[in-house]
Short mmCIF file of C-alpha atoms in Angstrom, two decimals:
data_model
loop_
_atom_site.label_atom_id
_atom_site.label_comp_id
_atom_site.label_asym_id
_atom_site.label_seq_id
_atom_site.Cartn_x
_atom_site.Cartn_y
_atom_site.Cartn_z
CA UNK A 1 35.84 20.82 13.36
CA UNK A 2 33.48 21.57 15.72
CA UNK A 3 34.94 24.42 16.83
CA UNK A 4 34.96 25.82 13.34
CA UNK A 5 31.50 25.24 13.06
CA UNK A 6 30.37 26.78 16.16
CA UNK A 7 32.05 29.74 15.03
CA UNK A 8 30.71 29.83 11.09
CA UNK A 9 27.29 29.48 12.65
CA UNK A 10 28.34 32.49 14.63
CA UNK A 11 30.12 34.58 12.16
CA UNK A 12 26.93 34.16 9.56
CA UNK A 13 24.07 34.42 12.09
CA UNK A 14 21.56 35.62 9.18
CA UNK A 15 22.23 32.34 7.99
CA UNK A 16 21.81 29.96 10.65
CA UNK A 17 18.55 31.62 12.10
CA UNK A 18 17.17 31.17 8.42
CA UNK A 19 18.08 27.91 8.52
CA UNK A 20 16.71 27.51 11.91
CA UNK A 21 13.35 28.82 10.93
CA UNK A 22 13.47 26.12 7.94
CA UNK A 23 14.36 23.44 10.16
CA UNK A 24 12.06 24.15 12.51
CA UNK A 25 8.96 24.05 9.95
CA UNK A 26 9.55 20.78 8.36
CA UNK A 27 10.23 18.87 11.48
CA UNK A 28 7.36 20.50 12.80
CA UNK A 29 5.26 19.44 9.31
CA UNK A 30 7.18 15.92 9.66
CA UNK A 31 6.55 15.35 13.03
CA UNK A 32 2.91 16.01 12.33
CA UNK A 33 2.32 13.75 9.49
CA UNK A 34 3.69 10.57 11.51
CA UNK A 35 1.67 11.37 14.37
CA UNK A 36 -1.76 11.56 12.16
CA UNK A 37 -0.57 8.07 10.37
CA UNK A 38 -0.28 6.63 13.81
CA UNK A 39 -3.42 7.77 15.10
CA UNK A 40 -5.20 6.45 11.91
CA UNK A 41 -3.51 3.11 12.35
CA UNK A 42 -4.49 3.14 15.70
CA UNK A 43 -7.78 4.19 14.75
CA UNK A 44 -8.66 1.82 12.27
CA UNK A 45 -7.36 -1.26 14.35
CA UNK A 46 -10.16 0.42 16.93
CA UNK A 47 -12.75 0.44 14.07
CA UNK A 48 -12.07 -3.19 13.17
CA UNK A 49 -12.06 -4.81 16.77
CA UNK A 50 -15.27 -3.22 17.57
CA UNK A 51 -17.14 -3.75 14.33
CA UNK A 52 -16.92 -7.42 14.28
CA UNK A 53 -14.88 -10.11 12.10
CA UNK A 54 -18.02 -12.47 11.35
CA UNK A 55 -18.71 -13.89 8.04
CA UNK A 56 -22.37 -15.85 7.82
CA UNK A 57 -23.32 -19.22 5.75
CA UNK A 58 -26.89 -19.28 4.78
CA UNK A 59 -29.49 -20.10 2.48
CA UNK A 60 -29.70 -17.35 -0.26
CA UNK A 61 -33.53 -17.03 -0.81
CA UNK A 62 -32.73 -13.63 -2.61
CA UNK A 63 -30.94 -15.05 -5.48
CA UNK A 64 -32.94 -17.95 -5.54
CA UNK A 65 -35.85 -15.97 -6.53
CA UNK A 66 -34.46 -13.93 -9.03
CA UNK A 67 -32.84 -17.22 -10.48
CA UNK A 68 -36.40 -19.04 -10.48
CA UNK A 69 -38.23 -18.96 -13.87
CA UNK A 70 -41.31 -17.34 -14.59
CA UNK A 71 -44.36 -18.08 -12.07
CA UNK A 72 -41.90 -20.59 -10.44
CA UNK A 73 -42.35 -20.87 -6.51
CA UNK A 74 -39.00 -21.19 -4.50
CA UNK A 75 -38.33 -24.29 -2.60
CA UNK A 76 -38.54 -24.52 0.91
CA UNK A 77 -37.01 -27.79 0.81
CA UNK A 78 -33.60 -26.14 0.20
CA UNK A 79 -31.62 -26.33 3.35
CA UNK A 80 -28.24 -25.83 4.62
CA UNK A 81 -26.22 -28.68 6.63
CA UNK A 82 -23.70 -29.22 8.84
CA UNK A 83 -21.35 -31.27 6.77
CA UNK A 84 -21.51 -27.94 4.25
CA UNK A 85 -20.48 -25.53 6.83
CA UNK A 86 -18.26 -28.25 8.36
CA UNK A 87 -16.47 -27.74 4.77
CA UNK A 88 -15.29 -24.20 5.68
CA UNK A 89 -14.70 -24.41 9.51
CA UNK A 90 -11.03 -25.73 9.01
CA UNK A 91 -10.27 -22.89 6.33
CA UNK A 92 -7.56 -20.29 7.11
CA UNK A 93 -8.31 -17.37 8.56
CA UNK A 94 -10.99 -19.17 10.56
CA UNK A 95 -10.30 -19.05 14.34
CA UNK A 96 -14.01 -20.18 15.69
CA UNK A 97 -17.22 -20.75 14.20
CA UNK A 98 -21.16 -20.79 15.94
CA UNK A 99 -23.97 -23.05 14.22
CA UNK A 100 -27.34 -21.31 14.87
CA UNK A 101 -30.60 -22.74 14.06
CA UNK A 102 -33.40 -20.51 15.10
CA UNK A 103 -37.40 -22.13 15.41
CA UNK A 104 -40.14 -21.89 17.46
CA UNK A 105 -41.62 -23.44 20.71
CA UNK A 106 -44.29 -22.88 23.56
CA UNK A 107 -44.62 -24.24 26.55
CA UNK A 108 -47.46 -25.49 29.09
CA UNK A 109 -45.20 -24.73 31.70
CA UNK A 110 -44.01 -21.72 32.04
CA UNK A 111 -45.78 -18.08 30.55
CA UNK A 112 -44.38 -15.96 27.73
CA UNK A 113 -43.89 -11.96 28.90
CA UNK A 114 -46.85 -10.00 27.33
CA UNK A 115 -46.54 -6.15 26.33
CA UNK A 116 -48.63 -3.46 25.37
CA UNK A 117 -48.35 -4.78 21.71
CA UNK A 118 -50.20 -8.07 22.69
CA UNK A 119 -53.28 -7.21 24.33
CA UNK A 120 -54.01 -4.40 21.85
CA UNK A 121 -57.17 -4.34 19.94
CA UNK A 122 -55.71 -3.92 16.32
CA UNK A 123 -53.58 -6.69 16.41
CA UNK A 124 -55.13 -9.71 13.85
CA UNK A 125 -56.47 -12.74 14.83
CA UNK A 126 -53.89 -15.02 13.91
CA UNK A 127 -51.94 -13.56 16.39
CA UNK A 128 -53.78 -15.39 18.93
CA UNK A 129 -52.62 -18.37 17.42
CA UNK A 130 -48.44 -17.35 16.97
CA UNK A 131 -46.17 -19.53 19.49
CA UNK A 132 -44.90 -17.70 22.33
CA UNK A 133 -40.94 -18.37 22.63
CA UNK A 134 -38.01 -18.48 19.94
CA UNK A 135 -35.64 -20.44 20.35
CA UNK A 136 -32.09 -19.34 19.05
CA UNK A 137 -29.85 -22.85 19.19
CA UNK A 138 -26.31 -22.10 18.91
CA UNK A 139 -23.21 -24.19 19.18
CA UNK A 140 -21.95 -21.51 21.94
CA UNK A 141 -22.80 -18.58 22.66
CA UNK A 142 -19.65 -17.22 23.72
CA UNK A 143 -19.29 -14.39 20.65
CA UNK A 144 -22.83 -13.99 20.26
CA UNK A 145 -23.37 -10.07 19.12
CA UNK A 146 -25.81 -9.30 21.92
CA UNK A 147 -23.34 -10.34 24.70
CA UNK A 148 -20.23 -9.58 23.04
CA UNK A 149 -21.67 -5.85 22.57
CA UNK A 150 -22.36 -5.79 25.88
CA UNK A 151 -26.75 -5.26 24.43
CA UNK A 152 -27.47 -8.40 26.74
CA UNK A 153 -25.66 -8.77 30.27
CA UNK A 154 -25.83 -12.24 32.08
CA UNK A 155 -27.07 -11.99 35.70
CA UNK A 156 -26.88 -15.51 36.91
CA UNK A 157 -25.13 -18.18 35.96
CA UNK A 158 -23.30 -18.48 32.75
CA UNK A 159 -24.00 -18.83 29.25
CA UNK A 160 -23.92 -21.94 27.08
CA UNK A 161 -20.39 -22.79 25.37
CA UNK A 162 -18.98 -25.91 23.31
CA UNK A 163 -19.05 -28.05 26.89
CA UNK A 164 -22.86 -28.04 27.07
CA UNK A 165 -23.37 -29.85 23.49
CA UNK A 166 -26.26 -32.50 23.77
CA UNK A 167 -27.37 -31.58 27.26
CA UNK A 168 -30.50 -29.96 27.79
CA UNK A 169 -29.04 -26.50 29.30
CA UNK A 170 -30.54 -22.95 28.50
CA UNK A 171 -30.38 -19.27 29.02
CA UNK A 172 -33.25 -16.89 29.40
CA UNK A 173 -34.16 -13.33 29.83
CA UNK A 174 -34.44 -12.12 33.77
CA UNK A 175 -37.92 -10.46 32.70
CA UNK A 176 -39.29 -14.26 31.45
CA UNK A 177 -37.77 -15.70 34.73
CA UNK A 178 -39.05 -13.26 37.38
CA UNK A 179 -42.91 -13.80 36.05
CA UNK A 180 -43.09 -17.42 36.19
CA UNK A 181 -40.59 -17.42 39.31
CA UNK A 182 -37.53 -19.63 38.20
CA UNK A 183 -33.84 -19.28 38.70
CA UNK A 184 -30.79 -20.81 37.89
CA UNK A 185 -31.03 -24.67 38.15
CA UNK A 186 -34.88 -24.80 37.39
CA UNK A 187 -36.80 -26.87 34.97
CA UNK A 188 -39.32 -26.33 32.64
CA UNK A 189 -40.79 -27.69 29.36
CA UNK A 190 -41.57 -26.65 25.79
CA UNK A 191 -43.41 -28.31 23.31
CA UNK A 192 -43.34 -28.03 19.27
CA UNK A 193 -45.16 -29.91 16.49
CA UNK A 194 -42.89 -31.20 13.84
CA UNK A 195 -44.47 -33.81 10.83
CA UNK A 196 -47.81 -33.54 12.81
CA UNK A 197 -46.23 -34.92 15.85
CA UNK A 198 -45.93 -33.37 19.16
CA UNK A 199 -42.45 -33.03 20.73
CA UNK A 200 -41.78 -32.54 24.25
CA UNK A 201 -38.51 -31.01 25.38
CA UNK A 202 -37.41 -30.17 29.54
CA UNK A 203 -34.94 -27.87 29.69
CA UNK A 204 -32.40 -26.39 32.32
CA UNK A 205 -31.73 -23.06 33.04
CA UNK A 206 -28.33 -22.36 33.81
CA UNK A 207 -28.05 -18.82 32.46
CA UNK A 208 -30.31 -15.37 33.12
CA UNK A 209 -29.66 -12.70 30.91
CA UNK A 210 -30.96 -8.83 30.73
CA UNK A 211 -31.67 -6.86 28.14
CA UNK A 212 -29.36 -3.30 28.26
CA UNK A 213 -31.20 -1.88 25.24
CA UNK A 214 -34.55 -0.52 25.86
CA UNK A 215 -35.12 -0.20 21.96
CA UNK A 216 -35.00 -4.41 22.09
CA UNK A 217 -38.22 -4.87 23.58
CA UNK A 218 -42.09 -4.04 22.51
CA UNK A 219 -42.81 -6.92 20.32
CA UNK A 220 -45.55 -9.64 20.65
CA UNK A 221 -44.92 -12.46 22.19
CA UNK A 222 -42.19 -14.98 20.13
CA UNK A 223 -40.95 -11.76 17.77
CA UNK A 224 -40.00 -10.20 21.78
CA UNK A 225 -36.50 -11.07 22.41
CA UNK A 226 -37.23 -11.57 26.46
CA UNK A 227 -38.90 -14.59 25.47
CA UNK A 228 -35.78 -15.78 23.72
CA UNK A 229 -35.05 -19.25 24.76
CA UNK A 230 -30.73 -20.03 23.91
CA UNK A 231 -30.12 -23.85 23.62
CA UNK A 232 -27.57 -26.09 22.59
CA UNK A 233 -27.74 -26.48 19.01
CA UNK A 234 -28.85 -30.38 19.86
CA UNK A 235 -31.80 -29.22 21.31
CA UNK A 236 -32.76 -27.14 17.89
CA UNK A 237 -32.11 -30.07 15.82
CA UNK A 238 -34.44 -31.99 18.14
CA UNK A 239 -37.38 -28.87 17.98
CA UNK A 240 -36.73 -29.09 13.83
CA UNK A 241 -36.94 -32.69 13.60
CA UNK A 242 -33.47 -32.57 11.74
CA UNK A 243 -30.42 -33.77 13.03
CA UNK A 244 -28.23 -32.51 9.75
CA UNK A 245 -29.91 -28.86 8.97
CA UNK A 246 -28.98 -25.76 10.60
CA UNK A 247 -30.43 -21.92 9.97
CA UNK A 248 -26.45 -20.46 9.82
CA UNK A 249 -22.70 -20.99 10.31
CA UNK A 250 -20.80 -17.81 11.39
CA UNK A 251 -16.83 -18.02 11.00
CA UNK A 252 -15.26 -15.66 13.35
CA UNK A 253 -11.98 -14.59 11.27
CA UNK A 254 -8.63 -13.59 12.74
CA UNK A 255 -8.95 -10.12 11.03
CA UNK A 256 -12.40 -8.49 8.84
CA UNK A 257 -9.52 -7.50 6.38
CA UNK A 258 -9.55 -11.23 5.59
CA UNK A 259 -13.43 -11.33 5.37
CA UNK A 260 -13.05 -11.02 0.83
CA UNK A 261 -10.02 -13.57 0.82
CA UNK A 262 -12.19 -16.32 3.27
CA UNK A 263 -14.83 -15.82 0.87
CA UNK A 264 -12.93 -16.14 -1.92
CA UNK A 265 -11.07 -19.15 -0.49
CA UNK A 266 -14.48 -21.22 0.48
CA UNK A 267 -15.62 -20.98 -3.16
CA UNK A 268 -12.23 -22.64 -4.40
CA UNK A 269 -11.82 -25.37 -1.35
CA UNK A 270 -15.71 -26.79 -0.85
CA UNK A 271 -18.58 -28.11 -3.40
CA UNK A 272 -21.13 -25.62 -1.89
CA UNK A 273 -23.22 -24.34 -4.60
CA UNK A 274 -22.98 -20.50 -4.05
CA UNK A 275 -26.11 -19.89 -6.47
CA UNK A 276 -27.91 -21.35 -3.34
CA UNK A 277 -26.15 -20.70 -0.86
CA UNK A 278 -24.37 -17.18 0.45
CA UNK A 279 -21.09 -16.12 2.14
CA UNK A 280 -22.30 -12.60 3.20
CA UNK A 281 -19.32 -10.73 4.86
CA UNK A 282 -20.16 -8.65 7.40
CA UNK A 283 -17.32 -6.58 6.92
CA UNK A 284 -19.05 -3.59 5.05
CA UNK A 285 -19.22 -1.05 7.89
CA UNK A 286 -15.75 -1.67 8.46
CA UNK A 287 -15.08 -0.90 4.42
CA UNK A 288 -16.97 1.80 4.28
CA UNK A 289 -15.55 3.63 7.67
CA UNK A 290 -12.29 2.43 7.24
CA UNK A 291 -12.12 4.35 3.54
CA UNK A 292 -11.80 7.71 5.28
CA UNK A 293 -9.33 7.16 7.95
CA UNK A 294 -6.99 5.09 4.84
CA UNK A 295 -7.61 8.31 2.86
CA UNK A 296 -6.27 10.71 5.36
CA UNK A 297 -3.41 7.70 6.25
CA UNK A 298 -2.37 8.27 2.48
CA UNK A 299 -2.45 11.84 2.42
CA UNK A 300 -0.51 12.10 4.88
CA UNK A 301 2.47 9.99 3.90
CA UNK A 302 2.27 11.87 0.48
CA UNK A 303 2.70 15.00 2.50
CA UNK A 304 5.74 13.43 4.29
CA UNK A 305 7.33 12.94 0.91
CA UNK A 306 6.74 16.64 -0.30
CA UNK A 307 7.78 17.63 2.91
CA UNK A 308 10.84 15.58 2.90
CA UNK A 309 11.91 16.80 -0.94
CA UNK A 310 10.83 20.25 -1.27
CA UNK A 311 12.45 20.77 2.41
CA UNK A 312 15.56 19.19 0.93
CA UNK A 313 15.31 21.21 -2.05
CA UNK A 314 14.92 24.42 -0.64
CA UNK A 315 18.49 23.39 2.00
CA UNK A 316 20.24 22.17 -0.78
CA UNK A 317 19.45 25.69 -2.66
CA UNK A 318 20.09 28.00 0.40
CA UNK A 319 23.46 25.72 1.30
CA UNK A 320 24.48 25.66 -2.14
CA UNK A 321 24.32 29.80 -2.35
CA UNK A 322 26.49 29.87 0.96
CA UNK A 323 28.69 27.75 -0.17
CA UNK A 324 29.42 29.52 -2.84
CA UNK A 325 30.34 32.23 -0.76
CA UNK A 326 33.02 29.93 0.94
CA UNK A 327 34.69 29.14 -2.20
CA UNK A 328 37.97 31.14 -0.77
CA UNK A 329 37.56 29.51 2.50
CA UNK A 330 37.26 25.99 0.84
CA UNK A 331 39.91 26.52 -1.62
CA UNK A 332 42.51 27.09 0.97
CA UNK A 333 41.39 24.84 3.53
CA UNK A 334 42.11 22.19 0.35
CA UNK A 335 45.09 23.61 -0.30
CA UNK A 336 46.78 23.25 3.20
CA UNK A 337 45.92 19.62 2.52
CA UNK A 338 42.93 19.40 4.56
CA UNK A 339 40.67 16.38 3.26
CA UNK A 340 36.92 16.94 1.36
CA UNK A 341 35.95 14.82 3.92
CA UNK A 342 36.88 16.90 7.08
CA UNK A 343 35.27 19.99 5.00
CA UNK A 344 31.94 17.80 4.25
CA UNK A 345 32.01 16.89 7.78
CA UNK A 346 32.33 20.54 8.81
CA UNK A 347 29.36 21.47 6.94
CA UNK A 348 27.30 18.70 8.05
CA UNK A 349 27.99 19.88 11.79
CA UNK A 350 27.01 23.05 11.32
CA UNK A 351 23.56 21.90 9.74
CA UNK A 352 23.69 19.41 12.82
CA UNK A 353 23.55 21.88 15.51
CA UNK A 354 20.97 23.43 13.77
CA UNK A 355 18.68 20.21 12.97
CA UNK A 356 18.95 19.20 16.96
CA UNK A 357 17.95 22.19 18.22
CA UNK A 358 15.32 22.31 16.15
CA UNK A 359 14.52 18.67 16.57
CA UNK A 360 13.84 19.61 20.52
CA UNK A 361 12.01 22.17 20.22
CA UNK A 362 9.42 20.51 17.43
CA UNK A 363 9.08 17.33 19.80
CA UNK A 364 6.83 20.49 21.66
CA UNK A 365 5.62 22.63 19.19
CA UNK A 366 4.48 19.48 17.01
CA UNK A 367 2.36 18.07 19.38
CA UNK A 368 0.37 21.56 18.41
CA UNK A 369 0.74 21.34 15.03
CA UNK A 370 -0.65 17.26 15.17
CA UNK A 371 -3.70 18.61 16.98
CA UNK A 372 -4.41 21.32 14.28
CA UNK A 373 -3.97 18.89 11.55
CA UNK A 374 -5.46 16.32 12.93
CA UNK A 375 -8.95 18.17 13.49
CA UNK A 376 -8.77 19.66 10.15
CA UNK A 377 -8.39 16.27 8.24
CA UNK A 378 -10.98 14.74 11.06
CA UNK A 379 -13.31 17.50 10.36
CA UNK A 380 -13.41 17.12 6.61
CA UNK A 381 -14.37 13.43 7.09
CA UNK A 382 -15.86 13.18 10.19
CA UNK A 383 -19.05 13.80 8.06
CA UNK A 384 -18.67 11.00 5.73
CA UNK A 385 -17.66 8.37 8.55
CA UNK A 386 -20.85 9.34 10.27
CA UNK A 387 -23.05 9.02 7.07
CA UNK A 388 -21.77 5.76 6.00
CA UNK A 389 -22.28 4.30 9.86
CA UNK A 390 -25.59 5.40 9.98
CA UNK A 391 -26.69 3.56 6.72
CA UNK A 392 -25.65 0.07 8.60
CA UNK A 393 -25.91 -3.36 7.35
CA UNK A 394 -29.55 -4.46 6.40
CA UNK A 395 -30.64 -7.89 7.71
CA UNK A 396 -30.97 -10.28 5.15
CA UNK A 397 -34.59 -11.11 3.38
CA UNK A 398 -34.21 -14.72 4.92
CA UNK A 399 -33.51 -14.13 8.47
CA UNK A 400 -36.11 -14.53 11.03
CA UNK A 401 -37.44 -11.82 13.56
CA UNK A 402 -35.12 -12.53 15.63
CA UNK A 403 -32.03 -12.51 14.00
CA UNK A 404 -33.01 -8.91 12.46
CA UNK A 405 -33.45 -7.45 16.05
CA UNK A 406 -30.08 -8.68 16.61
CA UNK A 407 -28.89 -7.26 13.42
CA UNK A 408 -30.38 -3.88 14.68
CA UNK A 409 -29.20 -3.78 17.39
CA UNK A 410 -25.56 -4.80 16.57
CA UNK A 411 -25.77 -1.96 13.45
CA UNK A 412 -26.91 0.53 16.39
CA UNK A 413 -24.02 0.12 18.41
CA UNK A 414 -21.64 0.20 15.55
CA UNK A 415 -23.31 3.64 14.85
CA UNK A 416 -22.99 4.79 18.23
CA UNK A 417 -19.31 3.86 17.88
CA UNK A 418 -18.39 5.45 15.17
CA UNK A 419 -20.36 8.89 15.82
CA UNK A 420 -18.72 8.87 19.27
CA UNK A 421 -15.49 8.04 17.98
CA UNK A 422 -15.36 11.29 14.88
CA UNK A 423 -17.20 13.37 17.35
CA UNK A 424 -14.85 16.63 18.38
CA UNK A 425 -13.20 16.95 21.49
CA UNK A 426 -15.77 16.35 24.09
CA UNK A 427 -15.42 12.25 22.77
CA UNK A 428 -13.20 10.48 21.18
CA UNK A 429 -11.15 12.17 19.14
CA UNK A 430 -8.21 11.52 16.83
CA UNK A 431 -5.25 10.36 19.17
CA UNK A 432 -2.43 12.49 17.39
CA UNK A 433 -0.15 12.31 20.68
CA UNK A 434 3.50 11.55 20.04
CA UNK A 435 4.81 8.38 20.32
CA UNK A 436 8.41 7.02 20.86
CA UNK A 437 8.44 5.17 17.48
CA UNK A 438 7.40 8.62 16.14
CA UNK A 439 10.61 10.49 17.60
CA UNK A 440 12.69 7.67 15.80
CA UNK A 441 11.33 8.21 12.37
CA UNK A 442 11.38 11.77 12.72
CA UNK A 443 15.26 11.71 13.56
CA UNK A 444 16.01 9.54 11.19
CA UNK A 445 13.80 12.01 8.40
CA UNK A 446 15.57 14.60 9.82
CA UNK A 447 19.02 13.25 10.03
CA UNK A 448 18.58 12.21 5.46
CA UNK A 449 17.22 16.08 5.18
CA UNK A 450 20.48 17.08 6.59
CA UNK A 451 23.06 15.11 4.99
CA UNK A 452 20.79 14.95 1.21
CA UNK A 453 20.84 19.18 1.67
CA UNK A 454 24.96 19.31 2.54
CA UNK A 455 25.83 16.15 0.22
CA UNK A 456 24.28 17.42 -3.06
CA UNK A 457 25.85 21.30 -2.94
CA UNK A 458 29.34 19.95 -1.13
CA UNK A 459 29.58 17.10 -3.94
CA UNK A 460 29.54 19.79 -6.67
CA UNK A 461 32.06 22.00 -5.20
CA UNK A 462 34.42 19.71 -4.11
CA UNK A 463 34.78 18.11 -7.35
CA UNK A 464 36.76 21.05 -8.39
CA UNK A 465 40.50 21.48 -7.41
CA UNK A 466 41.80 24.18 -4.99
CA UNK A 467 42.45 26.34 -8.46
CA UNK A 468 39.22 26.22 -10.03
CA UNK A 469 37.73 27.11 -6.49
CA UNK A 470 40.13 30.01 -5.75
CA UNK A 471 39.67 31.29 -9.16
CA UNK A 472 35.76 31.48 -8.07
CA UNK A 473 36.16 32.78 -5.18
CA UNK A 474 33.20 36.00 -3.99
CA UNK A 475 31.45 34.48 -7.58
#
């Protein structure tokens, strides 16, 4: 049979270069179109590991007010607990959680850095009177945004995790440590007023930070994040005169795609009253960016499929017209007793040799044709991914100073990201390269072409007998 083949292929070389050149084109197209749904896979798993997986439990002071009647002032008394966000820590999807509570100190001991902003002469006179360090109590610190974006860099020491609850230990900026001269295993006290009494609180350093960002720092006094003060969330309890009420709980998820169904799942499983309280998932950067590269993921399987049919179509069409020129060569073949199977099979080699050779040479000339595609459909969105990342995530009415320079600064990297990451050539660009899971699918795509474009014609013919065909034969 193979013999045979080799020598139809040779005997009707106007045919088998056509072929060729059809081949050629849709593995080529094929080849393509897995490569750009790999690199958007690939892609969008590197847009969802860097954009974070956090979703935040806090007090909703926005709906609160526009659920308040009439001249109604909102309570401050409304605050959220640790037995509520102990509720949710359990739930699936959750793989770590971080209780923050964020207040205010100053300290007789040591100085708070001073900028420009402070000793200028338009700033009010109740400045004077604002404390001079925040303190941001956390149950660890370990996937704080600052750090974990690499914004803030520890120096000395190491930061505060789960092991340090209801010790004393701290973290602080290298700028508030070099001015008032302390290092790691220092001491020094703050002070706070809480119910019109004075509380005292030493605390050890055992942590130094820096500050990466230059866009971080300019503020006055408490509102500048090097005179952040991080604590064990014991010592903000202590500073707030509450050992139940926290600022925030952050659930770290196993993936943002769960961020909706956590949500969705902590309204149905706890008694939190959600008019109050808010579940904001930060997962909207993600959403948004995301959108473009499922978009061109989706095109591009649709294009498989027309690919895949009309390539099959136009086969079945050019093998059905040839083999309609065989009819004399099939009728006697079946009349010497040679099986429909042997004849299929003859056929199908034919296309074979064909399909491989042009299965080699598309494994090269694909990687081309990936590129080209792949900055065409990265051009036409690149656009819109850069847009939507530099909108960001707002901070929330109710967060303090401090959280909303974190917020900043986290939405700032994610922009950086993402512009880097749709830029052309000279960054990050699409990763259309070939891959070995690729090759697979694309021999197996074109290994269905082949035997859908013999099977269909060859099934029609050989369902007459060796009289009908010769009676047919030359049309």
């Amino acid at each position: 049979m193979i013999k045979n083949a080799l020598l139809s292929l040779k005997k009707n070389i106007g045919k088998t270069i056509l072929l060729f050149v059809i081949i050629v084109v849709i593995t080529n197209l094929v080849i393509a179109d897995l490569s750009i749904q790999s690199a958007t896979k690939k892609s969008m798993d590197q847009i969802r590991s860097s954009l974070g997986n956090d979703v935040t439990l806090s007090v909703d002071f926005r709906n609160m007010i526009k659920n308040r009647k009439p001249s109604e002032a909102v309570s401050n008394e409304t605050s959220l607990t640790t037995t509520m966000a102990d509720s949710l820590k359990d739930l699936k999807y959750v793989k770590n959680y971080n209780y923050q509570i964020s207040t205010s100190a100053n300290s007789n001991s040591i100085s708070a850095v001073e900028t420009a902003s402070d000793n200028s002469n338009n700033q009010p006179e109740q400045a004077s009177n604002q404390v001079d360090f925040t303190i941001s109590a956390n149950t660890t610190m370990k996937y704080l945004d600052s750090f974990t974006n690499n914004n803030y860099k520890l120096t000395k020491g190491r930061l505060l995790t789960t092991k340090d609850q209801n010790t004393n230990n701290c973290v602080i900026e290298t700028n508030l440590a070099s001015d008032n001269d302390l290092s790691v295993g220092d001491t020094f006290t703050i002070t706070t007023t809480v119910n019109d009494e004075t509380i005292t609180q030493e605390l050890t350093i055992v942590g130094i930070y820096e500050i990466q960002s230059t866009n971080e720092i300019g503020s006055a006094h408490f509102n500048n994040p090097v005179n952040t003060i991080y604590t064990d969330l014991s010592i903000g309890q202590t500073l707030t005169g509450s050992s139940e009420n926290i600022t925030s709980a952050i659930y770290y998820l196993d993936d943002p795609e769960n961020a909706e169904a956590f949500v969705e799942l902590a309204k149905k499983k706890s008694d939190i009253d959600f008019d109050t309280f808010s579940l904001d998932a930060n997962n909207r950067l993600y959403q948004q960016n995301a959108s473009s590269l499922e978009s061109m993921q989706s095109f591009a399987k649709m294009f498989v499929w027309i690919v895949v049919i009309a390539g099959s179509a136009i086969l079945c069409l050019i093998l059905a017209l040839t083999i309609r020129n065989r009819y004399y060569e099939i009728g006697v073949l079946l009349s010497l007793g040679q099986s429909k199977v042997k004849i299929i099979a003859q056929q199908l080699i034919e296309v074979g040799l064909i399909a491989v050779v042009a299965f080699v040479i598309s494994l090269g000339t694909g990687q081309l044709t990936s590129h080209y595609m792949g900055n065409m459909l990265e051009s036409s969105s690149s656009s819109n991914v850069m847009q939507m990342g530099q909108k960001g995530d707002q901070p929330n009415d109710n967060q303090n100073q401090s959280d909303s320079n974190q917020q900043k600064n986290n939405t700032q990297t994610k922009e950086n990201f993402l512009g880097n990451m749709m830029q052309g050539p000279s960054n990050q660009e699409l990763d259309v390269s070939i891959t070995g899971e690729n090759v697979i699918q694309l021999a197996g795509v074109t290994a269905a072409i082949c035997i859908v474009s013999i099977a269909v014609p060859a099934a029609y013919v050989l369902r007459l007998t060796p009289r009908q065909i010769l009676s047919r034969k030359e049309g």
